[in-house]
């Protein structure tokens, strides 16, 4: 899920940037008056004497952007129930960092504008633009490891939630009580349908549109509806029962192809995946590649003539926004990261270093989508509007430049979770450095003809795919023994080390391989709570003798590094590095070839 999100957000940056440039060219062209005229074109709905109308810009800002925030709500729901936000230790640091990234920029802005006409714009520099940030990180490449992307995505999710709360609480001018009551009743109806497990899309669409209209009329910004509805969408891991039914339907279609069998297989396969994930897959490309670029086209048209730039250069609004984004985000996120780490309130994903965190804090000063959104709510004066937008552009460009410089100066390369076809970047040793001994975790006959040593990581997806292959291989070759050695990729997989510790705790009771199998069967669920539940199943204490278990895992890692292990999974067959494909037939052939020849 996170990989797909990163890919969409990063690749959509080009489209978003093109829309921004087009808006600025249009607003500064000889036809500049047509820019505002076009976006003020009225468009509405009518039914008999009843009518509802908004101009195009408000349809974009209040309508299309609700769908954008709906997708954010889906992502929040997924991450809270199944993703990074399930683990309180992992969410604590980016959540407090996001709060710091809100408070400090707002304080810096008010230091320039307190008591003036621009004071109401304190919310402009508080928001980070996820699309531009991830786009820049894609350019940074290897200097930005995946744990930092995960950290910044979690921070961005919390940042978006805080920004929407700010919009709802501080940028609502007047409230209509009857409309609020209507909105509450419609929201209750949607929650009732959810509770009754009635899954009829037309019902949710009609109620959702009515909720949007009622919220718009109430005075509360309707984008709050998007977040709320997104959070309410169900998300769940595929159950064994649903997977089994889907597999049977696919098998039936394979053996007897027919339209009915195809329809049944399609329906059951789709039902195995949660509605939340299906909606994300369908809607995210539309929000990333269509809705947000249209929003930029409608809002980024800033007039950049000599007088406007001269006014902005001395404007406390423009300066406050620019300094808030550039310095406020960097200082706020840095303090918000340091404080919970210092107080031991949480942990970072992977072994991130401060150079990487500072680079991430700097690029978080790129504020665009939500910043422009708040500008439209905060200022009615066109001159203040323009100055705030210029501050956003300047601050975002300087934040991107600062982040690039920090990443160039501080590069700490981590391990590699390597796919089967990954090419090594160095000449690696061929032989296993430390022979298999009595302290190793061994599955199979003691006097086996062939020994396969796996250096693995319980959170590595490639190790997870290899796990059933090795089990089949062991059943096929009765003279094969499997040895597992820990090689947790600490930079990439934050839960790999706790999982390895739980496996070592189970080993104290002679139940290592049972825990090994449980962990690989539940790779997506490796929080402390999950590990404790698995330990209870095996009647072991997962946190006993932690120092000794850490030493043992470290010894495996040291032997792996000495053997040239750089990623997982890495296999050695009879002490020689295996360099073939990680499929059953390839490994089986290598096992046959390694078997001593009989006279």
Coordinates of C-alpha atoms in Angstrom, one line a residue:
X1 CA 0.0 0.0 0.0
X2 CA 2.7 2.5 1.0
X3 CA 4.8 1.7 -2.1
X4 CA 1.8 2.3 -4.4
X5 CA 1.0 5.6 -2.6
X6 CA 4.6 6.8 -2.9
X7 CA 4.7 5.9 -6.6
X8 CA 1.4 7.8 -7.4
X9 CA 2.3 10.9 -5.3
X10 CA 5.8 11.2 -6.7
X11 CA 4.9 10.7 -10.4
X12 CA 1.9 13.1 -10.1
X13 CA 4.3 15.9 -9.0
X14 CA 5.2 16.5 -12.7
X15 CA 1.6 17.0 -13.6
X16 CA 1.0 19.3 -10.5
X17 CA 4.1 21.3 -11.4
X18 CA 3.0 21.7 -15.0
X19 CA -0.5 22.9 -13.8
X20 CA 1.1 25.4 -11.5
X21 CA 3.3 26.8 -14.2
X22 CA 0.4 27.0 -16.7
X23 CA -1.7 28.9 -14.1
X24 CA 1.1 31.4 -13.6
X25 CA 1.7 31.8 -17.3
X26 CA -2.0 32.3 -17.9
X27 CA -2.3 34.9 -15.1
X28 CA 0.7 36.9 -16.4
X29 CA -0.2 36.6 -20.2
X30 CA -1.9 39.3 -22.3
X31 CA -5.1 37.3 -21.6
X32 CA -4.7 37.5 -17.8
X33 CA -8.2 39.0 -17.3
X34 CA -9.7 35.8 -18.7
X35 CA -8.1 33.8 -15.9
X36 CA -10.3 35.2 -13.1
X37 CA -13.2 35.6 -15.4
X38 CA -13.1 31.8 -16.3
X39 CA -12.9 30.6 -12.7
X40 CA -15.7 33.0 -11.6
X41 CA -18.0 31.4 -14.2
X42 CA -21.2 30.3 -12.4
X43 CA -22.4 26.7 -12.6
X44 CA -25.2 25.0 -10.7
X45 CA -28.1 22.6 -10.4
X46 CA -31.8 23.4 -10.5
X47 CA -34.9 21.3 -9.8
X48 CA -38.1 23.2 -10.3
X49 CA -37.9 26.4 -8.3
X50 CA -35.0 25.1 -6.2
X51 CA -31.5 25.9 -7.4
X52 CA -27.9 25.6 -6.2
X53 CA -25.0 27.4 -7.8
X54 CA -21.3 28.0 -7.2
X55 CA -18.6 29.5 -9.4
X56 CA -16.0 27.1 -10.9
X57 CA -13.3 27.9 -8.4
X58 CA -15.7 27.0 -5.5
X59 CA -16.7 23.8 -7.3
X60 CA -13.0 22.9 -7.4
X61 CA -12.1 24.0 -3.8
X62 CA -15.3 22.9 -2.1
X63 CA -16.3 20.0 -4.3
X64 CA -13.4 18.3 -6.0
X65 CA -11.2 18.8 -3.0
X66 CA -13.7 17.0 -0.8
X67 CA -12.9 13.9 -2.9
X68 CA -9.1 14.6 -2.4
X69 CA -9.6 14.7 1.4
X70 CA -11.9 11.6 1.2
X71 CA -8.9 9.7 -0.2
X72 CA -6.8 11.1 2.7
X73 CA -9.5 9.7 5.1
X74 CA -9.2 6.3 3.4
X75 CA -5.4 6.4 3.9
X76 CA -5.8 7.4 7.5
X77 CA -8.3 4.6 8.1
X78 CA -6.0 2.0 6.5
X79 CA -2.9 3.1 8.4
X80 CA -4.7 3.2 11.7
X81 CA -6.2 -0.3 11.3
X82 CA -3.5 -2.1 9.3
X83 CA -0.6 0.1 8.6
X84 CA 2.1 2.2 10.4
X85 CA -0.4 4.0 12.7
X86 CA -1.3 0.7 14.4
X87 CA 1.9 0.8 16.3
X88 CA 1.7 3.6 18.9
X89 CA 5.5 3.6 19.3
X90 CA 5.9 4.4 15.6
X91 CA 3.2 7.0 15.3
X92 CA 4.2 9.0 18.5
X93 CA 7.3 10.6 16.9
X94 CA 5.8 11.7 13.6
X95 CA 2.6 12.8 15.2
X96 CA 4.4 15.1 17.7
X97 CA 6.7 16.3 14.9
X98 CA 3.6 17.2 12.8
X99 CA 2.3 19.2 15.8
X100 CA 5.6 21.0 16.1
X101 CA 5.5 21.6 12.4
X102 CA 2.1 23.3 12.9
X103 CA 2.8 25.4 16.0
X104 CA 6.2 26.9 15.2
X105 CA 5.3 28.1 11.6
X106 CA 2.1 29.6 13.0
X107 CA 4.0 31.4 15.8
X108 CA 6.6 32.7 13.3
X109 CA 3.9 34.0 11.0
X110 CA 2.1 35.8 13.9
X111 CA 5.4 37.3 15.0
X112 CA 5.4 39.2 11.7
X113 CA 1.6 39.8 11.6
X114 CA 0.1 40.0 15.1
X115 CA -2.4 42.8 15.3
X116 CA -2.3 43.5 11.6
X117 CA -4.7 42.8 8.8
X118 CA -2.8 39.6 7.9
X119 CA -3.1 38.0 11.3
X120 CA -6.0 35.8 10.2
X121 CA -3.6 34.0 7.8
X122 CA -1.6 32.2 10.5
X123 CA -2.9 28.9 9.1
X124 CA -1.3 29.3 5.7
X125 CA 2.3 28.1 6.5
X126 CA 1.2 25.1 8.7
X127 CA 0.5 22.5 6.0
X128 CA 2.9 20.3 4.0
X129 CA 2.2 19.4 0.4
X130 CA 2.6 15.6 0.3
X131 CA 2.8 15.4 -3.5
X132 CA 5.6 17.9 -3.9
X133 CA 7.5 16.4 -0.9
X134 CA 7.4 12.9 -2.2
X135 CA 8.2 14.1 -5.7
X136 CA 11.4 15.7 -4.4
X137 CA 12.3 12.6 -2.4
X138 CA 12.0 10.6 -5.6
X139 CA 14.6 12.9 -7.2
X140 CA 16.8 12.6 -4.0
X141 CA 16.7 8.8 -4.6
X142 CA 19.0 6.6 -2.5
X143 CA 19.8 9.5 -0.1
X144 CA 16.3 9.2 1.2
X145 CA 15.7 5.7 2.5
X146 CA 12.3 4.1 2.6
X147 CA 11.9 4.5 6.4
X148 CA 12.2 8.2 6.0
X149 CA 9.5 8.1 3.3
X150 CA 7.3 6.2 5.7
X151 CA 8.1 8.6 8.5
X152 CA 7.2 11.6 6.3
X153 CA 4.1 10.0 5.0
X154 CA 2.9 9.4 8.6
X155 CA 3.8 13.0 9.4
X156 CA 1.9 14.2 6.3
X157 CA -1.2 12.3 7.3
X158 CA -1.2 13.7 10.8
X159 CA -0.4 17.1 9.3
X160 CA -3.4 16.9 7.0
X161 CA -5.7 15.9 9.9
X162 CA -4.5 18.9 12.0
X163 CA -4.9 21.3 9.0
X164 CA -8.5 20.2 8.4
X165 CA -9.2 20.6 12.1
X166 CA -7.8 24.1 11.9
X167 CA -9.9 24.9 8.8
X168 CA -13.1 23.5 10.6
X169 CA -12.5 25.3 13.9
X170 CA -10.8 28.6 13.0
X171 CA -11.9 29.4 9.4
X172 CA -15.7 28.9 9.8
X173 CA -17.3 32.4 9.9
X174 CA -20.9 31.6 10.7
X175 CA -22.9 28.5 11.5
X176 CA -26.4 27.5 10.3
X177 CA -27.9 25.3 13.1
X178 CA -30.6 23.7 10.9
X179 CA -28.0 22.7 8.3
X180 CA -25.8 21.4 11.0
X181 CA -28.6 19.2 12.4
X182 CA -29.4 18.0 8.9
X183 CA -25.7 17.1 8.3
X184 CA -25.6 15.3 11.7
X185 CA -28.7 13.3 10.8
X186 CA -27.3 12.3 7.4
X187 CA -23.9 11.3 9.0
X188 CA -25.9 9.2 11.5
X189 CA -27.8 7.5 8.6
X190 CA -24.5 6.6 6.9
X191 CA -23.1 5.2 10.2
X192 CA -26.3 3.2 10.6
X193 CA -25.9 1.7 7.2
X194 CA -22.4 0.8 8.0
X195 CA -23.4 -0.8 11.3
X196 CA -26.1 -2.8 9.6
X197 CA -23.5 -3.9 7.0
X198 CA -25.6 -2.7 4.1
X199 CA -23.2 -2.2 1.2
X200 CA -25.1 -0.5 -1.5
X201 CA -23.0 2.2 -3.3
X202 CA -26.0 4.3 -4.5
X203 CA -27.3 4.7 -1.0
X204 CA -23.9 6.0 0.2
X205 CA -23.5 8.2 -2.8
X206 CA -26.9 9.9 -2.3
X207 CA -26.4 10.3 1.5
X208 CA -22.8 11.5 1.0
X209 CA -23.9 14.1 -1.5
X210 CA -26.7 15.3 0.8
X211 CA -24.2 15.5 3.7
X212 CA -21.8 17.5 1.5
X213 CA -24.6 20.0 0.6
X214 CA -25.8 20.3 4.2
X215 CA -22.3 20.9 5.5
X216 CA -21.6 23.5 2.8
X217 CA -24.8 25.3 3.8
X218 CA -24.0 25.0 7.5
X219 CA -20.8 27.2 7.2
X220 CA -18.4 24.3 8.1
X221 CA -16.0 23.7 5.2
X222 CA -17.3 20.6 3.4
X223 CA -13.8 19.0 3.0
X224 CA -14.3 17.9 6.6
X225 CA -17.0 15.6 5.2
X226 CA -14.4 14.0 2.9
X227 CA -12.1 13.1 5.8
X228 CA -15.0 11.8 7.9
X229 CA -16.5 9.6 5.2
X230 CA -13.0 8.2 4.3
X231 CA -12.3 7.2 7.9
X232 CA -15.7 5.4 8.1
X233 CA -14.9 3.1 5.1
X234 CA -14.2 -0.5 6.2
X235 CA -10.7 -1.9 5.9
X236 CA -9.7 -5.4 6.8
X237 CA -7.1 -8.1 6.1
X238 CA -8.3 -10.8 3.7
X239 CA -9.7 -13.7 5.8
X240 CA -8.7 -17.3 5.1
X241 CA -12.3 -18.1 4.3
X242 CA -12.6 -15.4 1.7
X243 CA -9.2 -16.3 0.2
X244 CA -10.2 -19.9 0.0
X245 CA -13.5 -19.1 -1.7
X246 CA -11.8 -16.8 -4.2
X247 CA -9.2 -19.5 -4.9
X248 CA -11.9 -22.1 -5.5
X249 CA -13.8 -19.8 -7.8
X250 CA -10.7 -19.1 -9.9
X251 CA -9.9 -22.8 -10.0
X252 CA -13.5 -23.5 -11.2
X253 CA -13.2 -20.9 -13.9
X254 CA -9.9 -22.4 -15.0
X255 CA -11.3 -25.8 -15.3
X256 CA -14.6 -24.8 -16.8
X257 CA -14.5 -21.3 -18.4
X258 CA -17.8 -19.6 -18.7
X259 CA -19.2 -16.1 -18.3
X260 CA -21.0 -17.1 -15.1
X261 CA -17.8 -18.6 -13.6
X262 CA -15.8 -15.5 -14.6
X263 CA -18.4 -13.2 -13.0
X264 CA -18.4 -15.4 -9.8
X265 CA -14.5 -15.5 -9.6
X266 CA -14.3 -11.7 -10.2
X267 CA -16.8 -11.0 -7.5
X268 CA -15.2 -13.3 -4.9
X269 CA -11.7 -12.1 -5.6
X270 CA -12.9 -8.5 -5.3
X271 CA -14.7 -9.2 -2.0
X272 CA -11.4 -10.7 -0.6
X273 CA -10.0 -7.1 -0.6
X274 CA -11.4 -4.5 1.6
X275 CA -13.6 -1.7 0.2
X276 CA -11.1 0.9 1.5
X277 CA -8.2 -0.6 -0.5
X278 CA -10.3 -0.9 -3.6
X279 CA -11.4 2.7 -3.4
X280 CA -7.9 3.9 -2.9
X281 CA -6.7 2.1 -6.0
X282 CA -9.5 3.6 -8.1
X283 CA -9.6 7.1 -6.7
X284 CA -6.0 7.9 -5.9
X285 CA -4.9 8.3 -9.6
X286 CA -7.9 10.7 -10.1
X287 CA -7.0 12.8 -7.1
X288 CA -3.3 12.8 -7.8
X289 CA -3.4 13.3 -11.6
X290 CA -6.6 15.3 -12.1
X291 CA -8.1 16.9 -9.0
X292 CA -5.0 18.4 -7.4
X293 CA -3.6 19.7 -10.7
X294 CA -7.0 21.3 -11.5
X295 CA -6.9 22.8 -8.0
X296 CA -3.4 24.2 -8.7
X297 CA -4.6 25.6 -12.1
X298 CA -7.6 27.3 -10.4
X299 CA -5.6 28.8 -7.5
X300 CA -1.9 29.3 -8.4
X301 CA -2.5 32.1 -11.0
X302 CA -0.5 34.8 -9.3
X303 CA 0.1 38.1 -10.9
X304 CA 3.9 38.8 -10.8
X305 CA 4.3 42.3 -12.1
X306 CA 6.8 44.8 -10.7
X307 CA 4.4 46.4 -8.3
X308 CA 3.2 43.1 -6.9
X309 CA 6.7 41.8 -6.3
X310 CA 7.7 45.1 -4.8
X311 CA 4.8 45.0 -2.3
X312 CA 5.4 41.3 -1.5
X313 CA 9.1 42.0 -0.8
X314 CA 8.1 44.2 2.2
X315 CA 4.8 42.5 3.0
X316 CA 4.7 41.0 6.5
X317 CA 2.2 38.4 5.1
X318 CA 4.6 37.2 2.3
X319 CA 7.6 37.3 4.7
X320 CA 5.7 35.5 7.5
X321 CA 4.5 32.7 5.2
X322 CA 7.9 32.2 3.6
X323 CA 9.9 32.2 6.8
X324 CA 7.2 30.1 8.5
X325 CA 7.5 27.4 5.7
X326 CA 11.3 27.6 5.5
X327 CA 12.4 28.0 9.1
X328 CA 9.2 27.1 11.0
X329 CA 8.7 23.7 9.5
X330 CA 12.4 22.8 10.0
X331 CA 12.6 24.0 13.6
X332 CA 9.1 22.7 14.6
X333 CA 9.5 19.2 13.1
X334 CA 13.1 18.9 14.4
X335 CA 12.0 19.8 18.0
X336 CA 8.9 17.6 17.6
X337 CA 11.1 14.7 16.6
X338 CA 13.8 15.2 19.3
X339 CA 11.4 15.6 22.2
X340 CA 9.5 12.2 22.1
X341 CA 12.8 10.4 21.3
X342 CA 14.4 12.1 24.3
X343 CA 11.5 11.2 26.6
X344 CA 11.3 7.7 25.1
X345 CA 7.7 8.1 24.0
X346 CA 8.3 6.4 20.7
X347 CA 10.8 5.1 18.1
X348 CA 11.7 5.9 14.5
X349 CA 11.1 3.4 11.6
X350 CA 14.5 2.0 10.8
X351 CA 17.9 3.3 11.8
X352 CA 17.4 6.9 10.6
X353 CA 20.2 9.4 11.2
X354 CA 19.7 13.1 12.0
X355 CA 21.0 14.2 8.7
X356 CA 18.2 12.3 7.0
X357 CA 15.6 13.6 9.5
X358 CA 16.8 17.2 9.0
X359 CA 16.5 16.8 5.3
X360 CA 13.0 15.5 5.7
X361 CA 12.1 18.3 8.0
X362 CA 13.4 20.9 5.5
X363 CA 11.5 19.5 2.5
X364 CA 8.3 19.4 4.7
X365 CA 8.4 23.2 4.3
X366 CA 7.0 22.8 0.8
X367 CA 3.5 24.0 1.3
X368 CA 1.1 24.3 -1.7
X369 CA -2.2 22.5 -1.9
X370 CA -3.6 23.0 1.6
X371 CA -1.7 26.3 1.9
X372 CA -3.4 27.8 -1.1
X373 CA -6.7 26.3 0.2
X374 CA -6.4 28.2 3.4
X375 CA -5.4 31.4 1.6
X376 CA -8.7 31.3 -0.2
X377 CA -10.5 31.0 3.2
X378 CA -8.4 33.6 5.1
X379 CA -8.2 36.6 2.8
X380 CA -10.9 38.4 0.8
X381 CA -8.6 41.3 -0.2
X382 CA -7.0 40.4 -3.6
X383 CA -3.8 42.2 -2.6
X384 CA -3.4 40.2 0.6
X385 CA -4.4 37.1 -1.4
X386 CA -1.6 37.7 -3.9
X387 CA 1.0 38.4 -1.2
X388 CA 0.3 35.2 0.7
X389 CA 0.5 33.1 -2.5
X390 CA 3.9 34.7 -3.4
X391 CA 5.1 33.8 0.2
X392 CA 4.0 30.2 -0.4
X393 CA 5.9 30.0 -3.7
X394 CA 9.1 31.6 -2.3
X395 CA 9.0 29.6 1.0
X396 CA 8.4 26.3 -0.9
X397 CA 11.2 26.9 -3.4
X398 CA 13.7 27.7 -0.6
X399 CA 12.5 24.7 1.5
X400 CA 13.1 22.4 -1.5
X401 CA 16.6 23.9 -2.1
X402 CA 17.5 23.6 1.6
X403 CA 16.3 20.0 1.8
X404 CA 18.3 19.1 -1.3
X405 CA 21.5 20.6 0.2
X406 CA 20.9 18.8 3.5
X407 CA 20.5 15.4 1.7
X408 CA 23.6 16.1 -0.3
X409 CA 25.6 16.7 2.8
X410 CA 24.2 13.9 4.9
X411 CA 23.9 10.5 3.2
X412 CA 23.7 7.4 5.2
X413 CA 23.1 4.3 3.1
X414 CA 21.2 1.4 4.7
X415 CA 20.6 -2.3 3.9
X416 CA 18.7 -3.7 0.9
X417 CA 15.6 -5.8 0.9
X418 CA 16.6 -7.3 -2.4
X419 CA 14.3 -8.9 -5.0
X420 CA 15.6 -12.1 -6.6
X421 CA 16.9 -10.4 -9.7
X422 CA 18.8 -7.6 -7.9
X423 CA 22.3 -7.1 -9.0
X424 CA 25.1 -6.8 -6.3
X425 CA 27.1 -3.6 -6.5
X426 CA 30.3 -5.1 -5.2
X427 CA 32.3 -8.3 -5.4
X428 CA 31.0 -10.4 -2.6
X429 CA 32.5 -13.5 -0.8
X430 CA 31.3 -16.9 -2.1
X431 CA 31.9 -19.0 1.0
X432 CA 30.0 -19.0 4.3
X433 CA 32.2 -17.4 6.9
X434 CA 30.9 -19.3 9.9
X435 CA 30.1 -23.0 9.6
X436 CA 26.8 -24.4 11.0
X437 CA 27.1 -25.2 14.6
X438 CA 25.0 -26.6 17.5
X439 CA 23.7 -23.1 18.4
X440 CA 22.1 -22.6 15.0
X441 CA 18.4 -23.0 14.4
X442 CA 18.3 -26.2 12.3
X443 CA 15.3 -27.9 10.8
X444 CA 15.9 -31.4 9.3
X445 CA 18.1 -34.4 9.9
X446 CA 21.3 -33.8 11.8
X447 CA 23.5 -35.7 9.3
X448 CA 21.9 -34.3 6.2
X449 CA 23.7 -34.5 2.9
X450 CA 22.9 -30.9 2.0
X451 CA 22.7 -27.9 4.3
X452 CA 20.9 -24.7 3.2
X453 CA 21.6 -21.6 5.3
X454 CA 19.2 -18.7 4.9
X455 CA 19.9 -15.2 6.2
X456 CA 16.5 -13.8 6.6
X457 CA 14.3 -10.9 7.9
X458 CA 10.9 -11.6 9.3
X459 CA 9.5 -8.4 7.8
X460 CA 11.1 -8.8 4.3
X461 CA 8.4 -9.7 1.7
X462 CA 10.9 -11.7 -0.4
X463 CA 11.7 -13.8 2.6
X464 CA 8.0 -14.3 3.2
X465 CA 7.6 -15.6 -0.4
X466 CA 10.6 -17.9 0.0
X467 CA 9.2 -19.4 3.3
X468 CA 6.6 -21.9 1.7
X469 CA 9.1 -22.7 -1.1
X470 CA 11.7 -23.9 1.5
X471 CA 9.1 -25.9 3.3
X472 CA 8.1 -27.7 0.0
X473 CA 11.8 -28.2 -0.7
X474 CA 12.4 -29.8 2.7
X475 CA 9.5 -32.2 2.1
X476 CA 10.9 -33.1 -1.4
X477 CA 14.5 -33.6 -0.3
X478 CA 14.6 -35.8 2.8
X479 CA 18.4 -35.4 3.1
X480 CA 18.2 -31.6 3.3
X481 CA 18.4 -29.5 6.5
X482 CA 17.4 -25.8 6.7
X483 CA 19.3 -23.3 8.9
X484 CA 17.9 -19.9 9.7
X485 CA 20.1 -17.0 10.7
X486 CA 18.8 -13.5 11.6
X487 CA 19.7 -10.6 9.3
X488 CA 17.1 -7.9 10.2
X489 CA 17.3 -4.9 7.8
X490 CA 17.0 -2.4 10.5
X491 CA 17.0 0.6 8.2
X492 CA 14.1 -0.7 6.1
X493 CA 12.1 -2.9 8.5
X494 CA 11.4 -1.4 11.9
X495 CA 9.6 -4.5 13.2
X496 CA 12.2 -7.0 12.1
X497 CA 14.4 -6.8 15.2
X498 CA 11.4 -7.2 17.7
X499 CA 10.2 -10.2 15.6
X500 CA 13.7 -11.7 15.8
X501 CA 13.8 -11.2 19.5
X502 CA 10.4 -12.9 19.9
X503 CA 11.7 -15.8 17.8
X504 CA 14.8 -16.1 20.1
X505 CA 12.6 -16.0 23.2
X506 CA 10.6 -18.9 21.7
X507 CA 13.9 -20.8 21.0
X508 CA 14.5 -20.8 24.7
X509 CA 11.5 -23.1 25.1
X510 CA 12.5 -25.2 22.0
X511 CA 9.8 -23.5 19.9
X512 CA 11.8 -21.4 17.5
X513 CA 10.5 -23.0 14.3
X514 CA 6.9 -22.7 15.5
X515 CA 7.4 -18.9 16.1
X516 CA 9.3 -18.7 12.8
X517 CA 6.3 -20.1 10.9
X518 CA 3.8 -17.8 12.7
X519 CA 5.9 -14.7 12.0
X520 CA 6.2 -15.4 8.3
X521 CA 2.5 -16.2 8.1
X522 CA 1.7 -12.9 9.7
X523 CA 4.3 -10.5 8.2
X524 CA 1.8 -7.6 8.1
X525 CA 1.1 -7.9 11.8
X526 CA 4.3 -7.5 13.8
X527 CA 3.5 -4.9 16.4
X528 CA 4.4 -5.5 20.0
X529 CA 0.8 -6.4 20.7
X530 CA 0.8 -8.9 17.8
X531 CA 4.1 -10.4 19.0
X532 CA 2.7 -10.8 22.5
X533 CA -0.3 -12.6 21.2
X534 CA 1.9 -15.0 19.2
X535 CA 4.0 -15.6 22.3
X536 CA 0.9 -16.4 24.3
X537 CA -0.1 -19.0 21.8
X538 CA 3.2 -20.7 22.3
X539 CA 3.3 -20.0 26.1
X540 CA 6.6 -18.1 26.0
X541 CA 7.7 -14.7 27.3
X542 CA 8.7 -12.6 24.2
X543 CA 10.7 -10.0 26.3
X544 CA 12.7 -12.4 28.5
X545 CA 16.5 -12.0 28.6
X546 CA 16.5 -9.3 26.0
X547 CA 20.2 -8.6 26.2
X548 CA 21.2 -12.2 25.5
X549 CA 18.8 -12.3 22.6
X550 CA 20.2 -9.1 21.2
X551 CA 23.7 -10.5 21.4
X552 CA 22.6 -13.6 19.5
X553 CA 20.9 -11.7 16.7
X554 CA 24.0 -9.5 16.5
X555 CA 26.2 -12.5 16.1
X556 CA 24.1 -13.8 13.2
X557 CA 24.3 -10.3 11.6
X558 CA 28.1 -10.2 12.0
X559 CA 28.5 -13.7 10.4
X560 CA 26.2 -12.5 7.6
X561 CA 28.2 -9.4 6.9
X562 CA 31.4 -11.4 7.0
X563 CA 29.9 -13.8 4.4
X564 CA 29.0 -10.9 2.1
X565 CA 25.3 -10.7 3.0
X566 CA 23.9 -7.3 1.9
X567 CA 20.2 -8.1 1.6
X568 CA 17.6 -10.7 2.3
X569 CA 17.0 -13.4 1.6
X570 CA 20.6 -14.7 1.0
X571 CA 21.1 -18.5 0.7
X572 CA 24.2 -20.7 1.1
X573 CA 24.0 -24.3 0.0
X574 CA 26.7 -26.5 1.6
X575 CA 28.6 -23.4 2.5
X576 CA 28.6 -21.8 -1.0
X577 CA 26.6 -18.7 -1.9
X578 CA 23.5 -19.6 -4.0
X579 CA 23.1 -17.1 -6.9
X580 CA 20.1 -18.6 -8.8
X581 CA 16.4 -17.8 -8.9
X582 CA 14.4 -18.0 -5.7
X583 CA 11.9 -20.4 -7.1
X584 CA 11.3 -24.0 -6.2
X585 CA 12.7 -25.6 -9.3
X586 CA 15.9 -23.5 -9.3
X587 CA 16.7 -24.1 -5.7
X588 CA 15.8 -27.8 -5.9
X589 CA 18.2 -28.2 -8.9
X590 CA 21.0 -26.5 -6.8
X591 CA 20.3 -28.9 -3.9
X592 CA 20.6 -31.9 -6.2
X593 CA 23.9 -30.6 -7.6
X594 CA 25.3 -30.0 -4.1
X595 CA 24.5 -33.5 -3.0
X596 CA 27.8 -35.6 -2.7
X597 CA 28.2 -38.0 -5.5
X598 CA 27.7 -41.7 -4.5
X599 CA 30.5 -44.1 -5.6

